[in-house]
Short mmCIF file of C-alpha atoms and ligand atoms in Angstrom, two decimals:
data_model
loop_
_atom_site.label_atom_id
_atom_site.label_comp_id
_atom_site.label_asym_id
_atom_site.label_seq_id
_atom_site.Cartn_x
_atom_site.Cartn_y
_atom_site.Cartn_z
CA UNK A 25 3.09 32.63 -3.90
CA UNK A 26 0.95 29.98 -5.71
CA UNK A 27 3.22 29.01 -7.97
CA UNK A 28 6.25 28.76 -5.62
CA UNK A 29 3.57 26.29 -3.29
CA UNK A 30 2.93 23.73 -6.99
CA UNK A 31 6.49 24.02 -7.26
CA UNK A 32 7.65 23.00 -3.90
CA UNK A 33 4.93 20.14 -3.27
CA UNK A 34 4.74 19.34 -6.84
CA UNK A 35 8.55 18.34 -6.50
CA UNK A 36 7.79 16.60 -3.04
CA UNK A 37 5.19 14.33 -4.94
CA UNK A 38 7.97 13.92 -7.98
CA UNK A 39 10.52 12.88 -4.99
CA UNK A 40 7.73 10.42 -3.28
CA UNK A 41 6.88 8.69 -6.78
CA UNK A 42 10.12 8.10 -7.67
CA UNK A 43 11.06 6.43 -4.35
CA UNK A 44 7.90 4.68 -4.61
CA UNK A 45 8.71 3.44 -8.02
CA UNK A 46 12.39 2.20 -6.94
CA UNK A 47 11.19 0.14 -3.88
CA UNK A 48 10.52 -3.30 -5.78
CA UNK A 49 13.91 -3.24 -7.15
CA UNK A 50 15.93 -1.72 -4.70
CA UNK A 51 17.70 -3.55 -2.12
CA UNK A 52 16.43 -4.73 0.93
CA UNK A 53 18.07 -2.47 3.10
CA UNK A 54 19.47 0.62 3.87
CA UNK A 55 22.94 1.73 1.42
CA UNK A 56 24.40 3.42 4.35
CA UNK A 57 24.12 2.79 8.29
CA UNK A 58 23.40 5.33 11.03
CA UNK A 59 27.01 5.96 11.90
CA UNK A 60 27.46 6.76 8.51
CA UNK A 61 24.39 8.82 8.20
CA UNK A 62 25.11 10.96 11.54
CA UNK A 63 28.44 11.61 10.12
CA UNK A 64 26.93 12.72 7.05
CA UNK A 65 24.53 14.92 8.52
CA UNK A 66 26.63 16.57 11.27
CA UNK A 67 26.05 20.25 10.95
CA UNK A 68 26.05 23.27 13.22
CA UNK A 69 22.54 24.93 13.90
CA UNK A 70 21.95 27.51 10.40
CA UNK A 71 22.40 30.79 10.99
CA UNK A 72 20.35 31.73 8.25
CA UNK A 73 17.60 30.11 6.55
CA UNK A 74 17.34 28.18 3.24
CA UNK A 75 14.47 28.56 0.43
CA UNK A 76 11.94 26.03 1.12
CA UNK A 77 13.00 24.35 -2.23
CA UNK A 78 16.45 23.83 -1.83
CA UNK A 79 15.70 22.49 1.85
CA UNK A 80 13.44 19.97 0.28
CA UNK A 81 16.08 18.73 -2.19
CA UNK A 82 18.61 18.52 0.64
CA UNK A 83 16.81 16.84 2.71
CA UNK A 84 15.71 14.11 -0.40
CA UNK A 85 19.33 14.03 -1.22
CA UNK A 86 21.09 13.33 2.52
CA UNK A 87 18.32 11.05 3.22
CA UNK A 88 17.98 8.89 0.34
CA UNK A 89 20.72 6.68 1.13
CA UNK A 90 19.81 5.65 5.02
CA UNK A 91 16.09 5.18 3.67
CA UNK A 92 14.90 1.11 4.81
CA UNK A 93 12.30 0.05 1.92
CA UNK A 94 10.05 -0.68 4.70
CA UNK A 95 7.10 0.22 2.24
CA UNK A 96 8.79 -1.91 0.13
CA UNK A 97 7.30 -5.64 -0.48
CA UNK A 98 10.33 -7.96 0.88
CA UNK A 99 10.43 -6.31 4.27
CA UNK A 100 10.07 -8.75 7.02
CA UNK A 101 11.59 -7.43 9.72
CA UNK A 102 8.73 -6.25 12.07
CA UNK A 103 5.12 -6.43 11.53
CA UNK A 104 4.92 -3.44 9.69
CA UNK A 105 2.58 -1.91 6.87
CA UNK A 106 3.45 -0.73 3.74
CA UNK A 107 1.86 2.71 4.20
CA UNK A 108 -0.82 2.06 1.22
CA UNK A 109 -0.85 4.74 -1.24
CA UNK A 110 -4.40 6.21 -0.59
CA UNK A 111 -3.19 6.23 3.06
CA UNK A 112 -0.58 9.04 2.10
CA UNK A 113 -2.49 10.69 -0.25
CA UNK A 114 -5.03 11.69 2.58
CA UNK A 115 -2.39 11.95 5.44
CA UNK A 116 -0.65 14.77 2.87
CA UNK A 117 -4.18 15.98 2.97
CA UNK A 118 -3.87 16.10 6.34
CA UNK A 119 -0.99 17.66 6.86
CA UNK A 120 -1.96 20.32 4.02
CA UNK A 121 -5.20 20.95 5.78
CA UNK A 122 -3.13 21.43 9.00
CA UNK A 123 -6.30 20.71 11.54
CA UNK A 124 -5.75 20.90 14.85
CA UNK A 125 -8.04 17.71 15.50
CA UNK A 126 -8.14 17.60 19.50
CA UNK A 127 -11.38 19.34 19.50
CA UNK A 128 -14.73 18.68 17.50
CA UNK A 129 -16.29 22.33 17.22
CA UNK A 130 -13.41 24.09 15.28
CA UNK A 131 -12.70 21.06 13.47
CA UNK A 132 -16.23 19.55 11.88
CA UNK A 133 -14.69 16.92 9.19
CA UNK A 134 -11.91 15.95 11.35
CA UNK A 135 -13.77 15.45 14.10
CA UNK A 136 -17.01 13.40 12.23
CA UNK A 137 -14.78 11.69 9.71
CA UNK A 138 -12.54 10.04 13.52
CA UNK A 139 -16.44 9.50 14.68
CA UNK A 140 -17.32 7.75 11.53
CA UNK A 141 -13.46 6.08 11.24
CA UNK A 142 -14.47 4.80 15.15
CA UNK A 143 -17.64 3.07 14.20
CA UNK A 144 -15.98 1.17 10.92
CA UNK A 145 -13.51 0.44 13.15
CA UNK A 146 -15.39 -1.63 15.96
CA UNK A 147 -17.49 -2.81 13.55
CA UNK A 148 -15.21 -4.64 11.03
CA UNK A 149 -13.41 -5.94 14.40
CA UNK A 150 -16.89 -7.24 15.10
CA UNK A 151 -16.34 -5.66 18.71
CA UNK A 152 -19.02 -4.49 21.08
CA UNK A 153 -20.60 -1.67 19.21
CA UNK A 154 -20.74 1.58 20.86
CA UNK A 155 -17.38 0.76 22.64
CA UNK A 156 -14.93 4.00 22.09
CA UNK A 157 -12.01 4.84 19.89
CA UNK A 158 -8.92 6.74 21.00
CA UNK A 159 -6.39 7.62 17.63
CA UNK A 160 -3.25 7.64 18.81
CA UNK A 161 0.16 7.15 17.51
CA UNK A 162 0.54 3.33 18.12
CA UNK A 163 0.15 0.53 20.03
CA UNK A 164 2.01 1.26 22.97
CA UNK A 165 0.35 4.66 23.64
CA UNK A 166 -3.07 2.53 23.09
CA UNK A 167 -2.09 0.21 25.78
CA UNK A 168 -1.26 2.51 27.77
CA UNK A 169 -4.81 4.32 27.41
CA UNK A 170 -6.60 0.65 27.49
CA UNK A 171 -4.52 0.36 30.96
CA UNK A 172 -5.28 3.67 32.34
CA UNK A 173 -9.26 2.84 31.71
CA UNK A 174 -9.26 -0.55 33.53
CA UNK A 175 -6.92 1.92 36.41
CA UNK A 176 -10.11 4.14 36.53
CA UNK A 177 -12.43 1.56 36.64
CA UNK A 178 -10.84 -0.97 39.22
CA UNK A 179 -10.35 1.17 41.44
CA UNK A 180 -13.46 3.34 40.93
CA UNK A 181 -15.01 -0.05 42.05
CA UNK A 182 -12.52 -0.25 45.01
CA UNK A 183 -13.85 3.23 45.67
CA UNK A 184 -10.52 5.07 45.45
CA UNK A 185 -10.64 8.23 42.41
CA UNK A 186 -7.32 7.28 40.49
CA UNK A 187 -7.52 10.15 38.38
CA UNK A 188 -7.91 12.85 40.82
CA UNK A 189 -6.30 11.61 43.94
CA UNK A 190 -3.13 8.93 41.97
CA UNK A 191 -1.96 6.35 43.36
CA UNK A 192 -0.12 7.24 46.73
CA UNK A 193 -2.56 5.35 49.08
CA UNK A 194 -4.60 3.57 46.65
CA UNK A 195 -5.85 -0.33 47.12
CA UNK A 196 -3.03 -2.29 45.21
CA UNK A 197 -4.09 -3.38 42.11
CA UNK A 198 -3.04 -7.05 41.30
CA UNK A 199 -2.07 -6.65 37.07
CA UNK A 200 -1.71 -10.30 35.52
CA UNK A 201 -0.05 -10.61 32.11
CA UNK A 202 0.88 -13.64 30.15
CA UNK A 203 4.84 -14.28 29.90
CA UNK A 204 5.14 -13.75 26.35
CA UNK A 205 3.64 -10.36 26.14
CA UNK A 206 4.93 -7.95 23.98
CA UNK A 207 7.68 -4.97 25.66
CA UNK A 208 5.33 -2.13 25.01
CA UNK A 209 2.98 -3.78 27.72
CA UNK A 210 5.53 -3.41 30.22
CA UNK A 211 6.16 0.49 29.21
CA UNK A 212 2.76 1.78 29.18
CA UNK A 213 2.54 -0.16 32.94
CA UNK A 214 5.53 1.82 33.69
CA UNK A 215 3.90 4.99 31.85
CA UNK A 216 0.90 4.21 34.47
CA UNK A 217 2.45 4.26 37.47
CA UNK A 218 2.30 0.21 37.87
CA UNK A 219 5.82 -1.02 36.98
CA UNK A 220 6.86 -3.17 34.78
CA UNK A 221 8.15 -5.47 37.25
CA UNK A 222 5.28 -5.28 39.56
CA UNK A 223 3.06 -7.84 38.08
CA UNK A 224 2.05 -11.44 38.02
CA UNK A 225 3.81 -12.94 35.10
CA UNK A 226 0.94 -15.50 33.97
CA UNK A 227 2.97 -19.29 32.45
CA UNK A 228 2.49 -19.67 28.77
CA UNK A 229 2.36 -22.51 26.35
CA UNK A 230 5.07 -23.50 23.90
CA UNK A 231 3.91 -20.85 21.79
CA UNK A 232 3.12 -18.06 23.99
CA UNK A 233 -0.56 -18.63 24.75
CA UNK A 234 -1.21 -17.63 28.17
CA UNK A 235 -2.17 -21.06 30.41
CA UNK A 236 -5.37 -20.62 31.59
CA UNK A 237 -4.95 -22.98 34.50
CA UNK A 238 -2.07 -20.61 35.43
CA UNK A 239 -4.12 -17.89 35.36
CA UNK A 240 -6.69 -19.64 37.84
CA UNK A 241 -4.25 -20.54 40.07
CA UNK A 242 -2.45 -16.59 40.40
CA UNK A 243 -5.54 -14.91 40.02
CA UNK A 244 -7.34 -15.96 43.65
CA UNK A 245 -3.57 -14.89 45.16
CA UNK A 246 -4.97 -11.24 45.76
CA UNK A 247 -8.68 -10.29 47.21
CA UNK A 248 -8.30 -6.70 45.67
CA UNK A 249 -8.69 -5.10 42.14
CA UNK A 250 -7.16 -6.65 39.53
CA UNK A 251 -6.51 -6.51 35.88
CA UNK A 252 -5.87 -9.36 33.58
CA UNK A 253 -3.64 -8.41 30.12
CA UNK A 254 -4.25 -10.85 27.29
CA UNK A 255 -2.62 -10.77 23.95
CA UNK A 256 -4.08 -11.50 20.49
CA UNK A 257 -0.90 -11.71 18.13
CA UNK A 258 2.38 -13.06 19.97
CA UNK A 259 5.00 -11.27 18.15
CA UNK A 260 7.36 -14.29 17.20
CA UNK A 261 4.94 -17.18 16.65
CA UNK A 262 1.83 -14.78 16.30
CA UNK A 263 -0.44 -17.24 18.60
CA UNK A 264 -3.86 -15.74 19.94
CA UNK A 265 -4.58 -16.69 23.88
CA UNK A 266 -7.35 -18.35 24.48
CA UNK A 267 -10.06 -15.55 25.19
CA UNK A 268 -13.04 -17.40 26.23
CA UNK A 269 -11.46 -19.54 29.23
CA UNK A 270 -9.39 -16.70 30.06
CA UNK A 271 -11.98 -13.80 30.04
CA UNK A 272 -14.09 -16.28 31.88
CA UNK A 273 -11.62 -16.47 34.57
CA UNK A 274 -10.97 -12.85 34.67
CA UNK A 275 -14.43 -11.73 35.11
CA UNK A 276 -15.25 -14.17 37.56
CA UNK A 277 -12.62 -12.61 39.97
CA UNK A 278 -13.97 -9.27 38.81
CA UNK A 279 -10.81 -8.59 37.13
CA UNK A 280 -10.68 -5.62 33.65
CA UNK A 281 -9.57 -7.50 30.59
CA UNK A 282 -7.23 -5.73 28.35
CA UNK A 283 -6.36 -7.45 25.12
CA UNK A 284 -3.23 -6.14 23.44
CA UNK A 285 -3.72 -7.21 19.72
CA UNK A 286 -1.37 -5.17 17.65
CA UNK A 287 -1.61 -6.51 14.57
CA UNK A 288 -3.34 -9.59 15.22
CA UNK A 289 -6.95 -8.28 16.16
CA UNK A 290 -6.67 -8.10 12.62
CA UNK A 291 -7.33 -11.71 11.72
CA UNK A 292 -10.97 -11.10 13.57
CA UNK A 293 -11.98 -8.95 10.42
CA UNK A 294 -11.43 -12.32 8.33
CA UNK A 295 -13.60 -15.08 7.66
CA UNK A 296 -11.07 -17.89 7.74
CA UNK A 297 -8.98 -16.58 10.74
CA UNK A 298 -11.39 -15.16 13.23
CA UNK A 299 -11.34 -17.92 14.82
CA UNK A 300 -8.29 -17.19 16.43
CA UNK A 301 -9.62 -14.33 18.33
CA UNK A 302 -13.02 -16.33 19.39
CA UNK A 303 -14.30 -15.15 22.85
CA UNK A 304 -12.20 -11.64 22.59
CA UNK A 305 -15.41 -9.55 22.50
CA UNK A 306 -15.87 -10.56 26.02
CA UNK A 307 -13.03 -8.00 27.31
CA UNK A 308 -12.91 -5.08 28.20
CA UNK A 309 -10.43 -2.72 25.97
CA UNK A 310 -8.18 -3.69 23.08
CA UNK A 311 -5.08 -2.33 21.20
CA UNK A 312 -4.77 -2.93 17.25
CA UNK A 313 -2.61 -0.52 14.79
CA UNK A 314 -3.69 0.71 11.85
CA UNK A 315 0.38 1.42 10.65
CA UNK A 316 0.43 -1.68 10.84
CA UNK A 317 -2.19 -4.70 9.05
CA UNK A 318 -4.08 -1.72 8.07
CA UNK A 319 -1.44 -0.17 6.06
CA UNK A 320 -2.26 3.36 7.32
CA UNK A 321 0.74 5.88 7.15
CA UNK A 322 2.59 6.17 11.12
CA UNK A 323 0.97 7.12 13.23
CA UNK A 324 -2.11 5.46 13.53
CA UNK A 325 -3.13 3.40 16.79
CA UNK A 326 -6.14 2.73 17.88
CA UNK A 327 -7.21 2.34 22.24
CA UNK A 328 -10.39 0.66 22.19
CA UNK A 329 -12.87 0.61 25.27
CA UNK A 330 -16.09 -0.90 25.84
CA UNK A 331 -17.21 1.35 28.76
CA UNK A 332 -16.91 5.25 26.74
CA UNK A 333 -17.81 6.84 30.25
CA UNK A 334 -14.67 5.19 31.66
CA UNK A 335 -12.44 6.35 28.56
CA UNK A 336 -13.61 9.34 28.77
CA UNK A 337 -12.82 9.56 32.73
CA UNK A 338 -9.40 8.35 32.17
CA UNK A 339 -8.36 10.75 29.35
CA UNK A 340 -10.12 13.64 29.28
CA UNK A 341 -8.04 16.75 30.51
CA UNK A 342 -9.61 18.16 34.15
CA UNK A 343 -12.55 19.80 33.91
CA UNK A 344 -12.00 21.46 30.36
CA UNK A 345 -15.24 20.35 28.25
CA UNK A 346 -17.87 19.21 30.09
CA UNK A 347 -19.84 21.82 30.53
CA UNK A 348 -20.02 23.52 26.69
CA UNK A 349 -20.53 20.21 24.55
CA UNK A 350 -23.86 18.80 23.79
CA UNK A 351 -24.91 15.94 24.25
CA UNK A 352 -24.10 13.00 22.35
CA UNK A 353 -21.22 15.00 20.98
CA UNK A 354 -17.88 13.01 20.69
CA UNK A 355 -14.65 14.97 21.16
CA UNK A 356 -11.69 13.79 19.70
CA UNK A 357 -9.42 14.73 22.67
CA UNK A 358 -11.39 12.74 25.56
CA UNK A 359 -10.27 9.46 24.19
CA UNK A 360 -6.23 10.09 23.78
CA UNK A 361 -3.43 11.60 25.88
CA UNK A 362 -3.09 14.51 23.82
CA UNK A 363 -5.25 17.74 22.47
CA UNK A 364 -3.11 19.01 19.93
CA UNK A 365 -2.57 16.53 16.74
CA UNK A 366 -3.07 15.57 13.10
CA UNK A 367 -6.68 14.51 12.46
CA UNK A 368 -5.41 10.80 12.93
CA UNK A 369 -8.82 9.65 11.73
CA UNK A 370 -9.35 10.77 8.22
CA UNK A 371 -6.04 8.23 6.76
CA UNK A 372 -8.23 5.69 8.37
CA UNK A 373 -11.48 6.48 7.28
CA UNK A 374 -9.49 6.74 4.04
CA UNK A 375 -7.95 3.18 4.40
CA UNK A 376 -11.29 1.44 5.23
CA UNK A 377 -12.82 3.53 2.12
CA UNK A 378 -10.15 2.36 0.07
CA UNK A 379 -10.05 -1.40 1.15
CA UNK A 380 -13.55 -2.19 2.26
CA UNK A 381 -14.61 -5.04 4.63
CA UNK A 382 -13.75 -7.78 1.43
CA UNK A 383 -10.38 -5.76 0.78
CA UNK A 384 -9.08 -6.05 4.10
CA UNK A 385 -10.18 -9.70 4.98
CA UNK A 386 -8.08 -9.86 1.58
CA UNK A 387 -5.19 -8.49 2.87
CA UNK A 388 -4.90 -10.76 6.12
CA UNK A 389 -5.89 -13.63 4.64
CA UNK A 390 -3.37 -13.29 1.90
CA UNK A 391 -0.53 -12.55 4.13
CA UNK A 392 -1.15 -15.79 6.10
CA UNK A 393 -0.98 -17.36 3.13
CA UNK A 394 2.66 -16.25 2.27
CA UNK A 395 3.84 -16.97 5.46
CA UNK A 396 2.70 -20.35 5.01
CA UNK A 397 4.27 -20.66 2.20
CA UNK A 398 7.48 -19.23 3.49
CA UNK A 399 7.42 -21.85 5.98
CA UNK A 400 6.67 -24.77 3.45
CA UNK A 401 9.81 -23.28 1.16
CA UNK A 402 11.98 -23.07 3.91
CA UNK A 403 11.41 -26.47 5.86
CA UNK A 404 12.59 -28.28 2.58
CA UNK A 405 15.64 -27.13 2.99
CA UNK A 406 17.85 -29.75 5.81
CA UNK A 407 19.02 -27.72 8.50
CA UNK A 408 15.97 -25.41 8.47
CA UNK A 409 13.78 -25.58 11.10
CA UNK A 410 10.44 -23.78 11.84
CA UNK A 411 10.21 -22.76 15.12
CA UNK A 412 6.27 -22.05 15.34
CA UNK A 413 3.11 -23.29 14.23
CA UNK A 414 2.34 -20.59 11.19
CA UNK A 415 -1.23 -19.88 12.32
CA UNK A 416 -0.81 -16.11 11.00
CA UNK A 417 1.73 -14.09 9.24
CA UNK A 418 4.23 -14.86 11.72
CA UNK A 419 7.39 -17.36 11.13
CA UNK A 420 9.90 -18.23 13.29
CA UNK A 421 13.13 -20.10 11.30
CA UNK A 422 16.23 -21.79 13.14
CA UNK A 423 19.28 -22.72 11.43
CA UNK A 424 21.97 -24.72 11.80
CA UNK A 425 22.82 -28.48 13.94
CA UNK A 426 24.04 -29.42 16.94
CA UNK A 427 23.81 -27.19 20.66
CA UNK A 428 21.38 -23.74 20.65
CA UNK A 429 24.89 -21.89 20.85
CA UNK A 430 26.00 -23.79 17.53
CA UNK A 431 22.93 -23.04 15.89
CA UNK A 432 22.51 -19.12 17.09
CA UNK A 433 25.41 -18.59 15.59
CA UNK A 434 24.48 -20.04 12.85
CA UNK A 435 21.60 -18.31 12.48
CA UNK A 436 22.67 -15.19 13.11
CA UNK A 437 25.25 -15.65 10.38
CA UNK A 438 22.07 -16.56 8.14
CA UNK A 439 20.55 -13.38 9.52
CA UNK A 440 23.31 -11.14 8.36
CA UNK A 441 23.71 -12.57 5.21
CA UNK A 442 20.75 -12.30 4.00
CA UNK A 443 20.38 -8.40 5.22
CA UNK A 444 23.92 -7.89 3.74
CA UNK A 445 22.37 -9.95 -0.10
CA UNK A 446 19.84 -7.16 0.30
CA UNK A 447 16.84 -9.28 -1.56
CA UNK A 448 14.83 -9.03 1.42
CA UNK A 449 15.45 -7.48 5.39
CA UNK A 450 14.70 -10.20 8.14
CA UNK A 451 15.46 -9.67 11.80
CA UNK A 452 16.26 -11.45 14.47
CA UNK A 453 14.76 -12.63 18.46
CA UNK A 454 14.99 -14.75 21.02
CA UNK A 455 12.73 -17.26 21.58
CA UNK A 456 12.77 -19.98 24.30
CA UNK A 457 16.49 -20.53 24.26
CA UNK A 458 17.14 -20.54 20.48
CA UNK A 459 17.86 -17.55 18.17
CA UNK A 460 15.30 -17.53 15.70
CA UNK A 461 15.26 -15.39 12.02
CA UNK A 462 11.90 -13.60 12.46
CA UNK A 463 9.72 -12.87 9.14
CA UNK A 464 6.56 -11.25 9.20
CA UNK A 465 4.51 -10.57 6.51
CA UNK A 466 2.57 -7.66 5.92
CA UNK A 467 2.93 -5.18 3.36
CA UNK A 468 0.18 -4.72 1.17
CA UNK A 469 2.65 -4.33 -1.52
CA UNK A 470 4.14 -8.32 -1.13
CA UNK A 471 3.28 -10.57 -4.24
CA UNK A 472 4.09 -14.33 -4.06
CA UNK A 473 7.19 -13.82 -6.38
CA UNK A 474 8.31 -11.82 -3.38
CA UNK A 475 8.05 -14.32 -1.17
CA UNK A 476 9.52 -17.34 -3.46
CA UNK A 477 12.41 -14.68 -4.81
CA UNK A 478 13.15 -14.05 -0.40
CA UNK A 479 12.71 -17.95 0.39
CA UNK A 480 15.20 -18.54 -2.28
CA UNK A 481 17.38 -15.93 -0.95
CA UNK A 482 17.38 -17.22 2.75
CA UNK A 483 17.87 -20.86 1.36
CA UNK A 484 21.09 -19.97 -0.48
CA UNK A 485 22.13 -17.60 2.30
CA UNK A 486 22.08 -20.94 4.46
CA UNK A 487 24.12 -22.75 2.11
CA UNK A 488 26.84 -20.56 2.18
CA UNK A 489 26.69 -20.32 5.72
CA UNK A 490 26.56 -24.37 6.27
CA UNK A 491 29.67 -24.22 3.39
C1 PLP B 18 4.32 -3.60 17.29
C2 PLP B 18 3.41 -3.95 18.83
C3 PLP B 18 3.15 -3.71 19.96
C4 PLP B 18 3.98 -1.63 19.83
O1 PLP B 18 3.03 -1.43 18.85
P1 PLP B 18 3.80 0.49 18.19
O2 PLP B 18 2.51 0.61 17.39
O3 PLP B 18 5.04 -0.04 17.91
O4 PLP B 18 3.79 1.21 19.50
C5 PLP B 18 2.45 -3.43 21.02
N1 PLP B 18 2.21 -4.99 20.74
C6 PLP B 18 2.08 -5.65 20.25
C7 PLP B 18 2.20 -7.16 19.96
C8 PLP B 18 2.54 -5.69 18.56
O5 PLP B 18 3.29 -6.25 17.46
#
């Protein structure tokens, strides 16, 4: 048994190391597409089992051609972390230890480490000390958790216990959200019964920042409970809402302020970019991801709430724990929607330990510098336009001449060509009536040489398209 285990897990290590070592050299895209993968994998349910080692070998052999090198140095398609080796190692231990991390008394190590990671996160992000953190799968769920806490509180203040009595018959809650919010905010609103359409979309400026004057004009239109959803790090431009003004307006109207900072909140951990988040500490709940800028492996998102009691009230499984815990205990499941789950705090602890305050700051600053470098290099080429103010790690680029349709065609052709050439991976998006190439720098593996090589690849793709 011991030999078998060592052999099996040893093979997994060999495969993992070989894959990681190949990432820098490999092309920037999978060798085969989804449809080919589906065909290659198509098989009926096995009637009988197979030896674990054979299953592992087959898993690796079948999957490898369809792996996107997201953990590599030249993947700029989304804001995505590259899962730092230290986080991967910690995550392997989490899997091997098999702790059901929902409750604190049966899993002391997992619960205590998550509690320490909670304090460290609030510290490094410089949010109000004592805020609670729910360790969830990602920012989408974290948005749902933060907005649930908001829903609980604003309705309690209006004399309604939404956790017990639901939304039917509840006072109307006005939800105000910036017009350039991330899709996951609307998904979270949908999940918690607020609807993705039944919201007031507040006008934004050219970079996607919520306009305080527009918020002030809208928020006075209703008299009941209110939630304002702000954003730190717009998915295309990287822009930050003006928090000081927005929060002052919102709080003057008794609103709860929730901030989606899935990647952008990490600017707060840097000396050079912290000013972008000025005033954000005045909000009531915040969301960020571990699996983006912090380089924690998936799944790692954080729902951070100033009022721990409200956070727990919104998430605690009904009647399950209060009598049996001691004063001061932190029950991991009381801050998240799940009960059984992996020990998500452990890889977070490991990454904060690996990087430290200065390491996180250095990583984030380095990526912002790389984004500026991308923009500077690309802007020198005729026919290439940088479409945003490059303030953090996001660069959006438009190619070609003529009207928006002609430039869209050119931009799409450049993106397809870059993806096909495979030096790096970039995607596209619609922005203000244009189609743009999105470049997000967020992998801990990326070096200046990777940026230069990728900028060259983009320029030569454009030259080929231009003809
Ligand atoms: C990525 C992102 C999300 C969604 O996060 P997941 O971890 O993918 O669920 C939400 N908001 C913003 C601004 C993002 O960048």
